[in-house]
PDB file of C-alpha atoms in Angstrom:
ATOM      1  CA  SER A   1      -0.271   0.319   0.267  1.00  0.00           C
ATOM      2  CA  SER A   2       0.999   3.355  -0.484  1.00  0.00           C
ATOM      3  CA  THR A   3      -1.267   4.961   1.759  1.00  0.00           C
ATOM      4  CA  ASN A   4       1.910   5.964   4.517  1.00  0.00           C
ATOM      5  CA  ASN A   5       4.942   5.511   2.186  1.00  0.00           C
ATOM      6  CA  MET A   6       5.844   9.293   2.163  1.00  0.00           C
ATOM      7  CA  GLU A   7       5.319   9.145   6.064  1.00  0.00           C
ATOM      8  CA  ASN A   8       8.943   9.190   7.340  1.00  0.00           C
ATOM      9  CA  LEU A   9       8.497  11.954   9.446  1.00  0.00           C
ATOM     10  CA  SER A  10       7.289   9.833  12.509  1.00  0.00           C
ATOM     11  CA  ILE A  11       8.896   6.823  11.770  1.00  0.00           C
ATOM     12  CA  VAL A  12      12.668   9.695  12.430  1.00  0.00           C
ATOM     13  CA  GLY A  13      11.223  11.091  15.220  1.00  0.00           C
ATOM     14  CA  THR A  14      10.235   8.032  16.953  1.00  0.00           C
ATOM     15  CA  ILE A  15      14.037   7.075  16.091  1.00  0.00           C
ATOM     16  CA  ALA A  16      15.744  10.125  17.367  1.00  0.00           C
ATOM     17  CA  THR A  17      12.940   9.332  20.759  1.00  0.00           C
ATOM     18  CA  ILE A  18      14.347   5.880  21.491  1.00  0.00           C
ATOM     19  CA  ASN A  19      18.010   7.032  21.108  1.00  0.00           C
ATOM     20  CA  GLU A  20      17.574   9.880  23.424  1.00  0.00           C
ATOM     21  CA  MET A  21      15.904   7.692  26.623  1.00  0.00           C
ATOM     22  CA  ILE A  22      18.969   4.955  25.981  1.00  0.00           C
ATOM     23  CA  SER A  23      21.740   7.574  25.666  1.00  0.00           C
ATOM     24  CA  LYS A  24      20.532   8.975  28.647  1.00  0.00           C
ATOM     25  CA  ASN A  25      18.900   6.563  30.353  1.00  0.00           C
ATOM     26  CA  THR A  26      15.261   8.008  31.452  1.00  0.00           C
ATOM     27  CA  ILE A  27      13.627   5.211  32.143  1.00  0.00           C
ATOM     28  CA  LYS A  28      15.612   4.174  35.304  1.00  0.00           C
ATOM     29  CA  HIS A  29      15.652   7.894  36.150  1.00  0.00           C
ATOM     30  CA  CYS A  30      11.733   8.007  35.882  1.00  0.00           C
ATOM     31  CA  TRP A  31      11.789   5.325  38.648  1.00  0.00           C
ATOM     32  CA  ASP A  32      14.081   6.333  40.670  1.00  0.00           C
ATOM     33  CA  ILE A  33      13.069   9.528  41.439  1.00  0.00           C
ATOM     34  CA  GLY A  34       9.496   7.689  41.502  1.00  0.00           C
ATOM     35  CA  SER A  35      10.919   5.800  44.180  1.00  0.00           C
ATOM     36  CA  LYS A  36      12.336   8.974  46.170  1.00  0.00           C
ATOM     37  CA  PHE A  37       8.702  10.714  45.320  1.00  0.00           C
ATOM     38  CA  PHE A  38       6.708   7.326  46.056  1.00  0.00           C
ATOM     39  CA  GLU A  39       8.788   6.235  49.447  1.00  0.00           C
ATOM     40  CA  GLY A  40       8.975   9.720  50.393  1.00  0.00           C
ATOM     41  CA  TRP A  41       5.734  10.478  50.614  1.00  0.00           C
ATOM     42  CA  ASN A  42       4.136   7.951  52.391  1.00  0.00           C
ATOM     43  CA  ASN A  43       7.107   7.886  55.160  1.00  0.00           C
ATOM     44  CA  ILE A  44       6.269  11.645  56.010  1.00  0.00           C
ATOM     45  CA  THR A  45       2.280  10.821  56.353  1.00  0.00           C
ATOM     46  CA  LYS A  46       2.471   7.664  58.108  1.00  0.00           C
ATOM     47  CA  GLU A  47       5.062   9.206  60.433  1.00  0.00           C
ATOM     48  CA  MET A  48       2.594  12.388  60.872  1.00  0.00           C
ATOM     49  CA  ASN A  49      -0.185  10.077  61.057  1.00  0.00           C
ATOM     50  CA  PHE A  50      -1.841  12.298  57.945  1.00  0.00           C
ATOM     51  CA  ASN A  51      -3.493   8.989  56.001  1.00  0.00           C
ATOM     52  CA  ALA A  52      -3.077  10.343  52.337  1.00  0.00           C
ATOM     53  CA  LYS A  53      -1.415   7.913  50.659  1.00  0.00           C
ATOM     54  CA  ILE A  54       0.164   7.296  46.956  1.00  0.00           C
ATOM     55  CA  ILE A  55      -0.936   3.937  45.807  1.00  0.00           C
ATOM     56  CA  GLY A  56       0.583   1.915  42.407  1.00  0.00           C
ATOM     57  CA  TYR A  57       4.043   2.035  40.868  1.00  0.00           C
ATOM     58  CA  PRO A  58       6.097   4.812  41.422  1.00  0.00           C
ATOM     59  CA  ILE A  59       5.830   6.352  37.540  1.00  0.00           C
ATOM     60  CA  ARG A  60       2.268   6.071  37.383  1.00  0.00           C
ATOM     61  CA  MET A  61       0.994   6.571  40.934  1.00  0.00           C
ATOM     62  CA  GLY A  62      -2.126   7.847  42.471  1.00  0.00           C
ATOM     63  CA  LEU A  63      -3.368   9.954  45.706  1.00  0.00           C
ATOM     64  CA  LYS A  64      -5.929   8.134  48.302  1.00  0.00           C
ATOM     65  CA  CYS A  65      -6.947  10.525  51.047  1.00  0.00           C
ATOM     66  CA  TYR A  66      -9.040   9.278  54.014  1.00  0.00           C
ATOM     67  CA  ASP A  67     -10.653  10.897  57.084  1.00  0.00           C
ATOM     68  CA  SER A  68     -10.490   9.867  60.393  1.00  0.00           C
ATOM     69  CA  LYS A  69     -12.833   6.948  60.423  1.00  0.00           C
ATOM     70  CA  ASN A  70     -10.418   5.566  57.081  1.00  0.00           C
ATOM     71  CA  LYS A  71     -13.195   6.501  54.411  1.00  0.00           C
ATOM     72  CA  GLU A  72     -11.690   8.132  51.655  1.00  0.00           C
ATOM     73  CA  SER A  73     -12.162  11.891  51.519  1.00  0.00           C
ATOM     74  CA  ILE A  74     -12.339  14.054  48.468  1.00  0.00           C
ATOM     75  CA  SER A  75     -12.910  17.264  50.858  1.00  0.00           C
ATOM     76  CA  MET A  76      -9.155  16.053  52.662  1.00  0.00           C
ATOM     77  CA  LYS A  77      -8.028  15.533  49.097  1.00  0.00           C
ATOM     78  CA  SER A  78      -9.591  18.802  48.041  1.00  0.00           C
ATOM     79  CA  LEU A  79      -7.710  20.927  50.493  1.00  0.00           C
ATOM     80  CA  LEU A  80      -4.305  18.774  50.676  1.00  0.00           C
ATOM     81  CA  VAL A  81      -4.033  19.618  46.644  1.00  0.00           C
ATOM     82  CA  GLN A  82      -5.181  22.808  47.015  1.00  0.00           C
ATOM     83  CA  GLU A  83      -2.543  23.528  49.737  1.00  0.00           C
ATOM     84  CA  LEU A  84       0.000  22.020  48.234  1.00  0.00           C
ATOM     85  CA  LEU A  85      -0.671  24.004  45.144  1.00  0.00           C
ATOM     86  CA  LYS A  86      -0.137  27.388  47.247  1.00  0.00           C
ATOM     87  CA  GLU A  87       3.398  25.841  48.137  1.00  0.00           C
ATOM     88  CA  GLY A  88       4.097  25.077  43.874  1.00  0.00           C
ATOM     89  CA  ILE A  89       3.767  21.935  43.969  1.00  0.00           C
ATOM     90  CA  PHE A  90       1.397  20.521  42.085  1.00  0.00           C
ATOM     91  CA  ILE A  91      -0.280  16.969  42.270  1.00  0.00           C
ATOM     92  CA  SER A  92      -2.943  15.373  39.795  1.00  0.00           C
ATOM     93  CA  PRO A  93      -6.383  15.788  41.801  1.00  0.00           C
ATOM     94  CA  LEU A  94      -7.985  13.080  39.338  1.00  0.00           C
ATOM     95  CA  GLY A  95      -6.071  11.083  37.380  1.00  0.00           C
ATOM     96  CA  PRO A  96      -2.397   9.244  37.610  1.00  0.00           C
ATOM     97  CA  MET A  97       0.674  11.283  38.576  1.00  0.00           C
ATOM     98  CA  TYR A  98       3.281  10.580  36.592  1.00  0.00           C
ATOM     99  CA  MET A  99       7.256  11.182  37.361  1.00  0.00           C
ATOM    100  CA  SER A 100       9.438  12.273  33.889  1.00  0.00           C
ATOM    101  CA  TYR A 101      12.763  12.662  33.105  1.00  0.00           C
ATOM    102  CA  SER A 102      12.825  16.118  34.128  1.00  0.00           C
ATOM    103  CA  HIS A 103      12.194  15.903  37.430  1.00  0.00           C
ATOM    104  CA  SER A 104      15.191  15.723  39.742  1.00  0.00           C
ATOM    105  CA  LYS A 105      16.259  14.648  43.101  1.00  0.00           C
ATOM    106  CA  GLU A 106      15.840  18.272  43.936  1.00  0.00           C
ATOM    107  CA  ASP A 107      12.131  18.570  42.785  1.00  0.00           C
ATOM    108  CA  ILE A 108      11.683  15.475  44.846  1.00  0.00           C
ATOM    109  CA  ASP A 109      13.219  16.756  48.185  1.00  0.00           C
ATOM    110  CA  LEU A 110      11.396  20.388  47.511  1.00  0.00           C
ATOM    111  CA  ALA A 111       8.407  18.386  47.476  1.00  0.00           C
ATOM    112  CA  LEU A 112       8.307  16.093  50.092  1.00  0.00           C
ATOM    113  CA  ILE A 113       9.484  19.235  52.528  1.00  0.00           C
ATOM    114  CA  LYS A 114       6.235  21.429  51.290  1.00  0.00           C
ATOM    115  CA  LEU A 115       4.114  18.426  51.887  1.00  0.00           C
ATOM    116  CA  ARG A 116       5.519  18.001  55.666  1.00  0.00           C
ATOM    117  CA  ASN A 117       4.882  21.574  56.020  1.00  0.00           C
ATOM    118  CA  VAL A 118       1.393  21.622  54.612  1.00  0.00           C
ATOM    119  CA  CYS A 119       0.297  18.012  56.740  1.00  0.00           C
ATOM    120  CA  ASP A 120       1.107  19.768  59.775  1.00  0.00           C
ATOM    121  CA  ASN A 121      -0.486  22.839  58.711  1.00  0.00           C
ATOM    122  CA  ILE A 122      -3.699  21.126  57.946  1.00  0.00           C
ATOM    123  CA  MET A 123      -3.395  19.042  61.158  1.00  0.00           C
ATOM    124  CA  LYS A 124      -3.186  21.994  63.441  1.00  0.00           C
ATOM    125  CA  LYS A 125      -6.478  24.173  62.115  1.00  0.00           C
ATOM    126  CA  VAL A 126      -8.264  21.189  60.517  1.00  0.00           C
ATOM    127  CA  GLN A 127     -10.812  19.435  63.360  1.00  0.00           C
ATOM    128  CA  ASN A 128     -13.506  16.367  63.535  1.00  0.00           C
ATOM    129  CA  ASP A 129     -12.603  15.865  59.243  1.00  0.00           C
ATOM    130  CA  ASN A 130     -13.917  19.411  58.700  1.00  0.00           C
ATOM    131  CA  PHE A 131     -11.476  20.104  55.524  1.00  0.00           C
ATOM    132  CA  GLU A 132     -14.021  20.983  53.490  1.00  0.00           C
ATOM    133  CA  LYS A 133     -14.344  24.666  55.678  1.00  0.00           C
ATOM    134  CA  TYR A 134     -10.599  25.265  54.034  1.00  0.00           C
ATOM    135  CA  VAL A 135     -11.110  24.666  50.515  1.00  0.00           C
ATOM    136  CA  ASP A 136     -11.424  27.544  48.727  1.00  0.00           C
ATOM    137  CA  GLY A 137     -14.303  26.874  46.558  1.00  0.00           C
ATOM    138  CA  ILE A 138     -16.739  24.226  45.706  1.00  0.00           C
ATOM    139  CA  ILE A 139     -15.698  20.458  46.553  1.00  0.00           C
ATOM    140  CA  PRO A 140     -15.317  18.626  43.258  1.00  0.00           C
ATOM    141  CA  LYS A 141     -18.525  16.002  43.299  1.00  0.00           C
ATOM    142  CA  PRO A 142     -18.690  12.793  40.721  1.00  0.00           C
ATOM    143  CA  ILE A 143     -20.911  14.126  38.024  1.00  0.00           C
ATOM    144  CA  TRP A 144     -21.364  10.310  36.114  1.00  0.00           C
ATOM    145  CA  SER A 145     -20.817   6.879  36.690  1.00  0.00           C
ATOM    146  CA  MET A 146     -20.673   3.813  34.895  1.00  0.00           C
ATOM    147  CA  LYS A 147     -22.411   1.148  36.414  1.00  0.00           C
ATOM    148  CA  ILE A 148     -23.267  -2.373  34.203  1.00  0.00           C
ATOM    149  CA  ARG A 149     -25.789  -4.305  34.705  1.00  0.00           C
ATOM    150  CA  PRO A 150     -25.626  -8.112  34.952  1.00  0.00           C
ATOM    151  CA  THR A 151     -26.775  -9.168  31.380  1.00  0.00           C
ATOM    152  CA  LYS A 152     -27.032 -12.818  32.729  1.00  0.00           C
ATOM    153  CA  ARG A 153     -30.871 -13.358  32.759  1.00  0.00           C
ATOM    154  CA  HIS A 154     -32.633 -16.504  35.244  1.00  0.00           C
TER     155      HIS A 154
END
């Protein structure tokens, strides 16, 4: 077929990207930096008794926050993400977080210092799980969920 026989640019770009990844060992870097963040976050929050866990894999992780009854708390997560953002640290509020080659050891160290400070500040002011009191704006709410009914007939 001649549909794509003139499409060499994508192939050349792909080869250049792969060569760059090999020469800089980007995959190892992402795993190393991600592991440092993943373990550091979970160690800090455990030590501080702040129930906000990073789950998943060090290169693709998610944030789960739980209230004092160990129930997942979107208001706690909203406050934590908001306060980290005020400190210059962006944590994905909805989907997974990814590590990239551009993240450095210094970036991770700074993020973990800011996390410790934010957790401390939140713990000082929040009482009885009233996280929403300190959230600027409206707490996100699910607007859609997919529930598939069983198709098996009796």
